[in-house]
Amino acid sequence: MNRPYTIATLGSHSALQILKGAHDEGFRTLAVATRDTERLYRSFAFVDEVIAVDSYSEFPKLIGELERRKVIIVPHGSFVAYLSLEEHKQMTIPYFGNKAVLDWEASRELQREWLTRADITMPRQFKTGAEIDRPVIVKLYGAGGGKGYMFIRDAHDFEQRSKELKKAYTIQEYIIGVPLYIHYFYSPLEDRLEIMSMDRRYETNVDSLGRIPAAAQEGMDVSPSYVVVGNQPVSLRESMLAEALRMGENVVRVSKEIAGPKGLFGAFCIETIITPDIKFYCMEISARIVAGTNLFIDGSPYSYLNYSEPMSTGRRIAREIKNALLTNNLRLVLDDGSVL
Ligand code: ATP
Protein backbone atom coordinates (compact mmCIF):
# COMPACT_ATOMS: atom_id res chain seq x y z
CA MET A 1 0.00 0.00 0.00
CA ASN A 2 1.31 3.46 -0.82
CA ARG A 3 1.20 5.88 2.04
CA PRO A 4 0.58 9.56 1.33
CA TYR A 5 3.88 10.63 2.90
CA THR A 6 7.47 10.75 1.75
CA ILE A 7 10.21 9.85 4.20
CA ALA A 8 13.29 11.97 3.56
CA THR A 9 16.80 12.14 4.91
CA LEU A 10 20.27 13.41 4.03
CA GLY A 11 22.23 11.06 1.77
CA SER A 12 24.89 9.85 4.20
CA HIS A 13 25.40 8.03 7.53
CA SER A 14 22.45 5.56 7.70
CA ALA A 15 20.33 6.95 4.85
CA LEU A 16 20.25 3.68 2.90
CA GLN A 17 18.95 1.80 5.92
CA ILE A 18 16.33 4.49 6.71
CA LEU A 19 15.07 4.71 3.12
CA LYS A 20 15.01 0.94 2.56
CA GLY A 21 13.01 0.61 5.78
CA ALA A 22 10.63 3.38 4.70
CA HIS A 23 10.14 1.73 1.31
CA ASP A 24 9.45 -1.66 2.90
CA GLU A 25 6.78 -0.04 5.07
CA GLY A 26 5.07 1.51 2.02
CA PHE A 27 6.36 5.10 2.04
CA ARG A 28 7.77 7.13 -0.82
CA THR A 29 11.43 7.91 -0.24
CA LEU A 30 13.61 10.95 -0.85
CA ALA A 31 17.37 11.39 -0.41
CA VAL A 32 18.95 14.83 -0.33
CA ALA A 33 22.42 14.06 -1.70
CA THR A 34 25.47 16.00 -2.87
CA ARG A 35 26.71 16.04 -6.48
CA ASP A 36 29.25 13.42 -5.40
CA THR A 37 26.74 11.02 -3.89
CA GLU A 38 23.60 11.49 -5.97
CA ARG A 39 24.53 8.68 -8.39
CA LEU A 40 24.93 6.31 -5.47
CA TYR A 41 21.47 7.05 -4.07
CA ARG A 42 19.85 6.93 -7.52
CA SER A 43 21.37 3.49 -8.04
CA PHE A 44 19.06 1.96 -5.44
CA ALA A 45 15.55 1.10 -6.61
CA PHE A 46 14.00 1.84 -3.21
CA VAL A 47 15.04 5.50 -3.43
CA ASP A 48 12.17 7.16 -5.30
CA GLU A 49 13.66 10.64 -5.57
CA VAL A 50 17.01 12.34 -5.15
CA ILE A 51 17.51 16.07 -4.75
CA ALA A 52 21.14 17.04 -5.29
CA VAL A 53 22.75 20.04 -3.58
CA ASP A 54 26.32 21.35 -3.85
CA SER A 55 26.91 20.76 -0.17
CA TYR A 56 24.82 19.69 2.81
CA SER A 57 25.15 23.15 4.27
CA GLU A 58 22.64 24.14 1.54
CA PHE A 59 19.98 21.93 3.10
CA PRO A 60 18.25 24.85 4.88
CA LYS A 61 17.48 26.34 1.42
CA LEU A 62 15.30 23.31 0.63
CA ILE A 63 13.25 23.61 3.78
CA GLY A 64 10.53 25.78 2.22
CA GLU A 65 9.96 23.32 -0.63
CA LEU A 66 9.94 20.29 1.67
CA GLU A 67 7.51 22.00 4.04
CA ARG A 68 4.98 22.36 1.23
CA ARG A 69 5.06 18.62 0.56
CA LYS A 70 3.99 15.76 2.79
CA VAL A 71 7.52 14.99 3.88
CA ILE A 72 8.66 13.52 7.17
CA ILE A 73 12.35 13.94 8.03
CA VAL A 74 14.16 11.10 9.76
CA PRO A 75 17.34 12.61 11.25
CA HIS A 76 20.67 10.83 11.67
CA GLY A 77 24.17 11.82 12.78
CA SER A 78 24.86 13.99 9.73
CA PHE A 79 21.95 16.31 10.59
CA VAL A 80 23.71 17.13 13.84
CA ALA A 81 26.99 17.62 11.99
CA TYR A 82 25.60 19.85 9.21
CA LEU A 83 22.76 21.77 10.89
CA SER A 84 23.23 23.89 13.98
CA LEU A 85 21.05 23.35 17.01
CA GLU A 86 19.18 26.55 16.07
CA GLU A 87 18.64 25.43 12.46
CA HIS A 88 17.30 22.13 13.78
CA LYS A 89 14.81 23.88 15.99
CA GLN A 90 13.72 26.38 13.36
CA MET A 91 13.04 23.66 10.79
CA THR A 92 9.30 23.11 10.66
CA ILE A 93 9.29 20.08 8.37
CA PRO A 94 7.65 17.26 10.35
CA TYR A 95 10.56 15.58 12.12
CA PHE A 96 10.69 12.13 13.70
CA GLY A 97 11.94 12.76 17.21
CA ASN A 98 11.72 15.28 20.02
CA LYS A 99 13.94 18.29 19.42
CA ALA A 100 13.80 19.27 23.10
CA VAL A 101 16.15 16.34 23.75
CA LEU A 102 18.82 17.93 21.52
CA ASP A 103 19.85 20.47 24.16
CA TRP A 104 20.35 17.72 26.71
CA GLU A 105 22.39 15.69 24.29
CA ALA A 106 24.53 18.52 22.91
CA SER A 107 25.96 19.64 26.24
CA ARG A 108 28.31 17.23 28.01
CA GLU A 109 27.22 18.72 31.37
CA LEU A 110 23.50 18.23 30.72
CA GLN A 111 24.14 14.72 29.38
CA ARG A 112 25.95 13.89 32.60
CA GLU A 113 23.03 15.22 34.66
CA TRP A 114 20.52 13.20 32.59
CA LEU A 115 22.48 9.94 32.80
CA THR A 116 23.34 10.33 36.47
CA ARG A 117 19.67 10.90 37.29
CA ALA A 118 18.98 7.72 35.32
CA ASP A 119 21.27 5.85 37.74
CA ILE A 120 23.86 5.18 35.05
CA THR A 121 27.54 5.23 35.99
CA MET A 122 29.77 7.55 33.99
CA PRO A 123 33.57 7.77 33.99
CA ARG A 124 34.86 10.42 36.39
CA GLN A 125 35.38 13.85 34.92
CA PHE A 126 38.45 15.96 35.81
CA LYS A 127 38.25 19.77 35.61
CA THR A 128 41.99 20.46 35.46
CA GLY A 129 45.16 18.56 34.62
CA ALA A 130 46.37 18.96 38.20
CA GLU A 131 43.42 16.87 39.48
CA ILE A 132 44.36 13.84 37.38
CA ASP A 133 45.09 10.88 39.68
CA ARG A 134 44.65 7.96 37.24
CA PRO A 135 44.86 7.26 33.49
CA VAL A 136 42.49 9.50 31.53
CA ILE A 137 41.27 10.08 28.00
CA VAL A 138 41.23 13.64 26.73
CA LYS A 139 38.36 14.25 24.33
CA LEU A 140 38.18 17.15 21.94
CA TYR A 141 34.76 18.74 21.51
CA GLY A 142 32.96 17.85 18.30
CA ALA A 143 35.79 15.52 17.29
CA GLY A 144 33.65 12.94 15.50
CA GLY A 145 34.79 9.37 15.20
CA GLY A 146 37.21 9.60 18.14
CA LYS A 147 39.68 11.72 16.12
CA GLY A 148 42.36 13.47 18.14
CA TYR A 149 41.51 11.77 21.44
CA MET A 150 44.52 11.28 23.72
CA PHE A 151 45.34 8.65 26.28
CA ILE A 152 47.15 10.26 29.22
CA ARG A 153 48.79 8.25 31.99
CA ASP A 154 48.99 10.83 34.79
CA ALA A 155 49.14 14.53 35.68
CA HIS A 156 52.78 14.77 34.59
CA ASP A 157 52.02 13.23 31.18
CA PHE A 158 49.17 15.74 30.82
CA GLU A 159 51.45 18.67 31.58
CA GLN A 160 53.85 17.57 28.86
CA ARG A 161 51.24 16.92 26.18
CA SER A 162 48.57 19.52 26.87
CA LYS A 163 50.21 21.97 24.46
CA GLU A 164 49.10 19.67 21.62
CA LEU A 165 45.50 20.48 22.56
CA LYS A 166 44.35 23.27 20.28
CA LYS A 167 40.57 22.90 20.78
CA ALA A 168 38.26 22.73 23.82
CA TYR A 169 38.36 19.34 25.51
CA THR A 170 37.17 17.29 28.47
CA ILE A 171 39.26 15.00 30.64
CA GLN A 172 37.63 11.70 31.50
CA GLU A 173 38.75 8.73 33.58
CA TYR A 174 40.02 5.99 31.23
CA ILE A 175 37.93 2.86 31.70
CA ILE A 176 39.67 -0.39 30.80
CA GLY A 177 37.08 -2.79 29.47
CA VAL A 178 35.10 -3.79 26.41
CA PRO A 179 33.31 -1.01 24.54
CA LEU A 180 29.71 -1.92 23.71
CA TYR A 181 27.25 0.29 21.85
CA ILE A 182 23.65 -0.67 22.59
CA HIS A 183 21.01 0.35 20.03
CA TYR A 184 17.51 0.87 21.40
CA PHE A 185 14.10 1.83 20.07
CA TYR A 186 11.46 3.31 22.32
CA SER A 187 7.93 3.26 20.96
CA PRO A 188 5.76 6.07 22.33
CA LEU A 189 2.70 4.40 20.76
CA GLU A 190 3.21 1.18 22.69
CA ASP A 191 5.17 2.67 25.63
CA ARG A 192 7.71 -0.07 25.07
CA LEU A 193 11.49 -0.23 24.86
CA GLU A 194 13.18 -2.68 22.50
CA ILE A 195 16.85 -3.61 22.28
CA MET A 196 17.41 -3.56 18.52
CA SER A 197 21.07 -4.56 18.19
CA MET A 198 24.59 -3.97 19.48
CA ASP A 199 28.00 -3.28 18.04
CA ARG A 200 31.53 -2.49 19.00
CA ARG A 201 33.61 -0.05 17.05
CA TYR A 202 36.84 -1.11 15.49
CA GLU A 203 39.34 1.64 16.16
CA THR A 204 42.82 2.30 14.91
CA ASN A 205 45.25 1.90 16.45
CA VAL A 206 43.96 1.07 19.94
CA ASP A 207 42.43 -2.23 18.83
CA SER A 208 45.77 -3.37 17.43
CA LEU A 209 48.08 -2.55 20.30
CA GLY A 210 47.31 -5.87 21.98
CA ARG A 211 48.94 -7.60 19.01
CA ILE A 212 52.33 -6.28 20.03
CA PRO A 213 53.54 -7.63 23.38
CA ALA A 214 53.85 -4.92 26.05
CA ALA A 215 57.57 -5.66 26.45
CA ALA A 216 58.14 -5.02 22.73
CA GLN A 217 56.16 -1.76 22.94
CA GLU A 218 58.52 -0.40 25.54
CA GLY A 219 60.65 2.27 23.97
CA MET A 220 58.48 2.43 20.84
CA ASP A 221 57.03 5.88 20.25
CA VAL A 222 53.43 4.71 20.01
CA SER A 223 50.36 6.02 21.79
CA PRO A 224 46.82 4.79 21.35
CA SER A 225 44.43 6.60 19.01
CA TYR A 226 40.69 6.03 18.72
CA VAL A 227 39.86 6.68 15.07
CA VAL A 228 36.89 4.59 14.01
CA VAL A 229 37.35 2.43 10.93
CA GLY A 230 34.32 0.19 11.20
CA ASN A 231 31.81 -1.62 13.38
CA GLN A 232 31.50 -5.23 14.43
CA PRO A 233 28.32 -6.97 15.58
CA VAL A 234 28.16 -8.21 19.14
CA SER A 235 25.72 -10.37 21.02
CA LEU A 236 25.81 -9.72 24.74
CA ARG A 237 26.07 -12.41 27.39
CA GLU A 238 22.44 -13.06 28.21
CA SER A 239 23.03 -12.46 31.92
CA MET A 240 24.01 -8.85 31.07
CA LEU A 241 20.94 -8.08 28.98
CA ALA A 242 18.75 -7.18 31.95
CA GLU A 243 21.15 -4.36 32.87
CA ALA A 244 21.20 -3.15 29.27
CA LEU A 245 17.40 -2.95 29.30
CA ARG A 246 17.34 -1.25 32.70
CA MET A 247 19.71 1.47 31.50
CA GLY A 248 17.59 2.14 28.42
CA GLU A 249 14.37 2.27 30.42
CA ASN A 250 15.86 4.68 32.96
CA VAL A 251 17.15 6.97 30.22
CA VAL A 252 13.66 7.13 28.69
CA ARG A 253 11.98 7.67 32.07
CA VAL A 254 14.26 10.58 33.04
CA SER A 255 13.99 12.10 29.55
CA LYS A 256 10.26 12.55 30.17
CA GLU A 257 11.09 14.60 33.27
CA ILE A 258 13.67 16.83 31.57
CA ALA A 259 12.57 17.21 27.94
CA GLY A 260 8.80 17.49 28.06
CA PRO A 261 6.25 14.71 28.43
CA LYS A 262 7.24 13.02 25.17
CA GLY A 263 10.84 12.66 26.31
CA LEU A 264 13.26 10.68 24.17
CA PHE A 265 11.58 8.39 21.67
CA GLY A 266 12.52 6.42 18.58
CA ALA A 267 16.08 5.19 18.09
CA PHE A 268 18.90 5.95 20.51
CA CYS A 269 22.20 4.45 21.57
CA ILE A 270 24.00 4.17 24.88
CA GLU A 271 27.76 3.91 24.43
CA THR A 272 29.28 1.87 27.23
CA ILE A 273 32.47 0.22 28.41
CA ILE A 274 32.05 -2.95 30.46
CA THR A 275 34.69 -3.65 33.11
CA PRO A 276 35.75 -7.10 34.43
CA ASP A 277 33.43 -6.69 37.43
CA ILE A 278 30.55 -6.47 34.90
CA LYS A 279 29.90 -2.81 35.49
CA PHE A 280 28.62 -0.71 32.59
CA TYR A 281 30.20 2.74 32.33
CA CYS A 282 28.44 5.07 29.94
CA MET A 283 30.63 7.30 27.76
CA GLU A 284 27.87 9.01 25.87
CA ILE A 285 24.30 8.83 24.62
CA SER A 286 23.19 9.45 21.03
CA ALA A 287 19.55 10.45 20.77
CA ARG A 288 18.93 9.04 17.30
CA ILE A 289 19.87 6.23 14.92
CA VAL A 290 23.63 5.50 15.02
CA ALA A 291 25.81 4.22 12.19
CA GLY A 292 26.50 0.92 14.00
CA THR A 293 22.92 -0.12 13.16
CA ASN A 294 24.02 -0.36 9.50
CA LEU A 295 25.35 -3.80 10.36
CA PHE A 296 21.78 -4.95 10.83
CA ILE A 297 19.89 -3.85 7.72
CA ASP A 298 18.61 -7.41 7.54
CA GLY A 299 17.80 -7.43 11.28
CA SER A 300 19.79 -8.58 14.31
CA PRO A 301 19.41 -11.58 16.62
CA TYR A 302 17.53 -9.28 19.01
CA SER A 303 15.17 -7.72 16.45
CA TYR A 304 14.46 -11.24 15.17
CA LEU A 305 13.25 -12.23 18.63
CA ASN A 306 10.69 -9.43 18.48
CA TYR A 307 9.69 -9.53 14.81
CA SER A 308 10.56 -12.85 13.12
CA GLU A 309 11.17 -10.76 9.99
CA PRO A 310 14.04 -8.50 8.91
CA MET A 311 13.69 -5.41 11.10
CA SER A 312 16.44 -2.82 10.93
CA THR A 313 16.31 0.26 13.13
CA GLY A 314 15.51 2.25 9.97
CA ARG A 315 12.56 0.02 9.22
CA ARG A 316 11.43 0.14 12.86
CA ILE A 317 11.28 3.94 12.61
CA ALA A 318 9.11 3.70 9.48
CA ARG A 319 6.92 1.07 11.16
CA GLU A 320 6.30 3.46 14.07
CA ILE A 321 5.36 6.27 11.69
CA LYS A 322 3.07 3.87 9.80
CA ASN A 323 1.41 2.68 13.03
CA ALA A 324 0.96 6.30 14.10
CA LEU A 325 -0.70 7.12 10.78
CA LEU A 326 -3.00 4.12 10.95
CA THR A 327 -4.13 5.02 14.46
CA ASN A 328 -4.33 8.78 13.87
CA ASN A 329 -1.48 9.45 16.27
CA LEU A 330 1.08 11.12 14.04
CA ARG A 331 1.49 13.99 16.55
CA LEU A 332 2.88 11.48 19.07
CA VAL A 333 5.89 10.60 16.91
CA LEU A 334 6.70 13.93 15.32
CA ASP A 335 8.30 16.91 16.99
CA ASP A 336 5.86 19.11 18.87
CA GLY A 337 6.54 22.09 16.61
CA SER A 338 5.42 20.32 13.45
CA VAL A 339 2.06 20.70 11.81
CA LEU A 340 0.87 18.33 9.09
P1 ATP B 1 31.43 12.19 19.36
O1 ATP B 1 30.18 11.37 19.34
O2 ATP B 1 31.42 13.28 20.40
O3 ATP B 1 31.96 12.59 18.04
P2 ATP B 1 32.79 9.79 19.42
O4 ATP B 1 31.52 9.01 19.47
O5 ATP B 1 33.59 9.82 18.21
O6 ATP B 1 32.53 11.22 19.96
P3 ATP B 1 33.42 8.52 21.89
O7 ATP B 1 32.38 7.50 21.64
O8 ATP B 1 33.21 9.47 23.02
O9 ATP B 1 33.74 9.31 20.56
O10 ATP B 1 34.82 7.79 22.07
C1 ATP B 1 35.55 7.20 21.01
C2 ATP B 1 36.33 6.01 21.53
O11 ATP B 1 37.22 6.41 22.55
C3 ATP B 1 35.45 4.95 22.18
O12 ATP B 1 34.91 4.05 21.25
C4 ATP B 1 36.42 4.27 23.13
O13 ATP B 1 37.23 3.32 22.47
C5 ATP B 1 37.29 5.41 23.56
N1 ATP B 1 36.81 6.00 24.82
C6 ATP B 1 35.98 7.05 24.97
N2 ATP B 1 35.77 7.33 26.28
C7 ATP B 1 36.50 6.45 26.97
C8 ATP B 1 36.75 6.22 28.36
N3 ATP B 1 36.19 6.99 29.31
N4 ATP B 1 37.57 5.21 28.71
C9 ATP B 1 38.17 4.43 27.77
N5 ATP B 1 37.99 4.59 26.45
C10 ATP B 1 37.18 5.58 26.04
Coordinates of C-alpha atoms in Angstrom, one line a residue, residues 67-300:
E67 CA 7.5 22.0 4.0
R68 CA 5.0 22.4 1.2
R69 CA 5.1 18.6 0.6
K70 CA 4.0 15.8 2.8
V71 CA 7.5 15.0 3.9
I72 CA 8.7 13.5 7.2
I73 CA 12.3 13.9 8.0
V74 CA 14.2 11.1 9.8
P75 CA 17.3 12.6 11.3
H76 CA 20.7 10.8 11.7
G77 CA 24.2 11.8 12.8
S78 CA 24.9 14.0 9.7
F79 CA 22.0 16.3 10.6
V80 CA 23.7 17.1 13.8
A81 CA 27.0 17.6 12.0
Y82 CA 25.6 19.8 9.2
L83 CA 22.8 21.8 10.9
S84 CA 23.2 23.9 14.0
L85 CA 21.0 23.3 17.0
E86 CA 19.2 26.5 16.1
E87 CA 18.6 25.4 12.5
H88 CA 17.3 22.1 13.8
K89 CA 14.8 23.9 16.0
Q90 CA 13.7 26.4 13.4
M91 CA 13.0 23.7 10.8
T92 CA 9.3 23.1 10.7
I93 CA 9.3 20.1 8.4
P94 CA 7.7 17.3 10.3
Y95 CA 10.6 15.6 12.1
F96 CA 10.7 12.1 13.7
G97 CA 11.9 12.8 17.2
N98 CA 11.7 15.3 20.0
K99 CA 13.9 18.3 19.4
A100 CA 13.8 19.3 23.1
V101 CA 16.2 16.3 23.8
L102 CA 18.8 17.9 21.5
D103 CA 19.9 20.5 24.2
W104 CA 20.4 17.7 26.7
E105 CA 22.4 15.7 24.3
A106 CA 24.5 18.5 22.9
S107 CA 26.0 19.6 26.2
R108 CA 28.3 17.2 28.0
E109 CA 27.2 18.7 31.4
L110 CA 23.5 18.2 30.7
Q111 CA 24.1 14.7 29.4
R112 CA 26.0 13.9 32.6
E113 CA 23.0 15.2 34.7
W114 CA 20.5 13.2 32.6
L115 CA 22.5 9.9 32.8
T116 CA 23.3 10.3 36.5
R117 CA 19.7 10.9 37.3
A118 CA 19.0 7.7 35.3
D119 CA 21.3 5.8 37.7
I120 CA 23.9 5.2 35.1
T121 CA 27.5 5.2 36.0
M122 CA 29.8 7.5 34.0
P123 CA 33.6 7.8 34.0
R124 CA 34.9 10.4 36.4
Q125 CA 35.4 13.8 34.9
F126 CA 38.4 16.0 35.8
K127 CA 38.3 19.8 35.6
T128 CA 42.0 20.5 35.5
G129 CA 45.2 18.6 34.6
A130 CA 46.4 19.0 38.2
E131 CA 43.4 16.9 39.5
I132 CA 44.4 13.8 37.4
D133 CA 45.1 10.9 39.7
R134 CA 44.6 8.0 37.2
P135 CA 44.9 7.3 33.5
V136 CA 42.5 9.5 31.5
I137 CA 41.3 10.1 28.0
V138 CA 41.2 13.6 26.7
K139 CA 38.4 14.2 24.3
L140 CA 38.2 17.1 21.9
Y141 CA 34.8 18.7 21.5
G142 CA 33.0 17.8 18.3
A143 CA 35.8 15.5 17.3
G144 CA 33.6 12.9 15.5
G145 CA 34.8 9.4 15.2
G146 CA 37.2 9.6 18.1
K147 CA 39.7 11.7 16.1
G148 CA 42.4 13.5 18.1
Y149 CA 41.5 11.8 21.4
M150 CA 44.5 11.3 23.7
F151 CA 45.3 8.7 26.3
I152 CA 47.1 10.3 29.2
R153 CA 48.8 8.3 32.0
D154 CA 49.0 10.8 34.8
A155 CA 49.1 14.5 35.7
H156 CA 52.8 14.8 34.6
D157 CA 52.0 13.2 31.2
F158 CA 49.2 15.7 30.8
E159 CA 51.5 18.7 31.6
Q160 CA 53.8 17.6 28.9
R161 CA 51.2 16.9 26.2
S162 CA 48.6 19.5 26.9
K163 CA 50.2 22.0 24.5
E164 CA 49.1 19.7 21.6
L165 CA 45.5 20.5 22.6
K166 CA 44.3 23.3 20.3
K167 CA 40.6 22.9 20.8
A168 CA 38.3 22.7 23.8
Y169 CA 38.4 19.3 25.5
T170 CA 37.2 17.3 28.5
I171 CA 39.3 15.0 30.6
Q172 CA 37.6 11.7 31.5
E173 CA 38.8 8.7 33.6
Y174 CA 40.0 6.0 31.2
I175 CA 37.9 2.9 31.7
I176 CA 39.7 -0.4 30.8
G177 CA 37.1 -2.8 29.5
V178 CA 35.1 -3.8 26.4
P179 CA 33.3 -1.0 24.5
L180 CA 29.7 -1.9 23.7
Y181 CA 27.3 0.3 21.8
I182 CA 23.7 -0.7 22.6
H183 CA 21.0 0.3 20.0
Y184 CA 17.5 0.9 21.4
F185 CA 14.1 1.8 20.1
Y186 CA 11.5 3.3 22.3
S187 CA 7.9 3.3 21.0
P188 CA 5.8 6.1 22.3
L189 CA 2.7 4.4 20.8
E190 CA 3.2 1.2 22.7
D191 CA 5.2 2.7 25.6
R192 CA 7.7 -0.1 25.1
L193 CA 11.5 -0.2 24.9
E194 CA 13.2 -2.7 22.5
I195 CA 16.9 -3.6 22.3
M196 CA 17.4 -3.6 18.5
S197 CA 21.1 -4.6 18.2
M198 CA 24.6 -4.0 19.5
D199 CA 28.0 -3.3 18.0
R200 CA 31.5 -2.5 19.0
R201 CA 33.6 0.0 17.1
Y202 CA 36.8 -1.1 15.5
E203 CA 39.3 1.6 16.2
T204 CA 42.8 2.3 14.9
N205 CA 45.2 1.9 16.4
V206 CA 44.0 1.1 19.9
D207 CA 42.4 -2.2 18.8
S208 CA 45.8 -3.4 17.4
L209 CA 48.1 -2.6 20.3
G210 CA 47.3 -5.9 22.0
R211 CA 48.9 -7.6 19.0
I212 CA 52.3 -6.3 20.0
P213 CA 53.5 -7.6 23.4
A214 CA 53.9 -4.9 26.0
A215 CA 57.6 -5.7 26.5
A216 CA 58.1 -5.0 22.7
Q217 CA 56.2 -1.8 22.9
E218 CA 58.5 -0.4 25.5
G219 CA 60.7 2.3 24.0
M220 CA 58.5 2.4 20.8
D221 CA 57.0 5.9 20.3
V222 CA 53.4 4.7 20.0
S223 CA 50.4 6.0 21.8
P224 CA 46.8 4.8 21.3
S225 CA 44.4 6.6 19.0
Y226 CA 40.7 6.0 18.7
V227 CA 39.9 6.7 15.1
V228 CA 36.9 4.6 14.0
V229 CA 37.3 2.4 10.9
G230 CA 34.3 0.2 11.2
N231 CA 31.8 -1.6 13.4
Q232 CA 31.5 -5.2 14.4
P233 CA 28.3 -7.0 15.6
V234 CA 28.2 -8.2 19.1
S235 CA 25.7 -10.4 21.0
L236 CA 25.8 -9.7 24.7
R237 CA 26.1 -12.4 27.4
E238 CA 22.4 -13.1 28.2
S239 CA 23.0 -12.5 31.9
M240 CA 24.0 -8.8 31.1
L241 CA 20.9 -8.1 29.0
A242 CA 18.8 -7.2 32.0
E243 CA 21.1 -4.4 32.9
A244 CA 21.2 -3.1 29.3
L245 CA 17.4 -3.0 29.3
R246 CA 17.3 -1.3 32.7
M247 CA 19.7 1.5 31.5
G248 CA 17.6 2.1 28.4
E249 CA 14.4 2.3 30.4
N250 CA 15.9 4.7 33.0
V251 CA 17.2 7.0 30.2
V252 CA 13.7 7.1 28.7
R253 CA 12.0 7.7 32.1
V254 CA 14.3 10.6 33.0
S255 CA 14.0 12.1 29.5
K256 CA 10.3 12.6 30.2
E257 CA 11.1 14.6 33.3
I258 CA 13.7 16.8 31.6
A259 CA 12.6 17.2 27.9
G260 CA 8.8 17.5 28.1
P261 CA 6.2 14.7 28.4
K262 CA 7.2 13.0 25.2
G263 CA 10.8 12.7 26.3
L264 CA 13.3 10.7 24.2
F265 CA 11.6 8.4 21.7
G266 CA 12.5 6.4 18.6
A267 CA 16.1 5.2 18.1
F268 CA 18.9 5.9 20.5
C269 CA 22.2 4.5 21.6
I270 CA 24.0 4.2 24.9
E271 CA 27.8 3.9 24.4
T272 CA 29.3 1.9 27.2
I273 CA 32.5 0.2 28.4
I274 CA 32.1 -3.0 30.5
T275 CA 34.7 -3.7 33.1
P276 CA 35.7 -7.1 34.4
D277 CA 33.4 -6.7 37.4
I278 CA 30.6 -6.5 34.9
K279 CA 29.9 -2.8 35.5
F280 CA 28.6 -0.7 32.6
Y281 CA 30.2 2.7 32.3
C282 CA 28.4 5.1 29.9
M283 CA 30.6 7.3 27.8
E284 CA 27.9 9.0 25.9
I285 CA 24.3 8.8 24.6
S286 CA 23.2 9.5 21.0
A287 CA 19.6 10.4 20.8
R288 CA 18.9 9.0 17.3
I289 CA 19.9 6.2 14.9
V290 CA 23.6 5.5 15.0
A291 CA 25.8 4.2 12.2
G292 CA 26.5 0.9 14.0
T293 CA 22.9 -0.1 13.2
N294 CA 24.0 -0.4 9.5
L295 CA 25.3 -3.8 10.4
F296 CA 21.8 -5.0 10.8
I297 CA 19.9 -3.8 7.7
D298 CA 18.6 -7.4 7.5
G299 CA 17.8 -7.4 11.3
S300 CA 19.8 -8.6 14.3

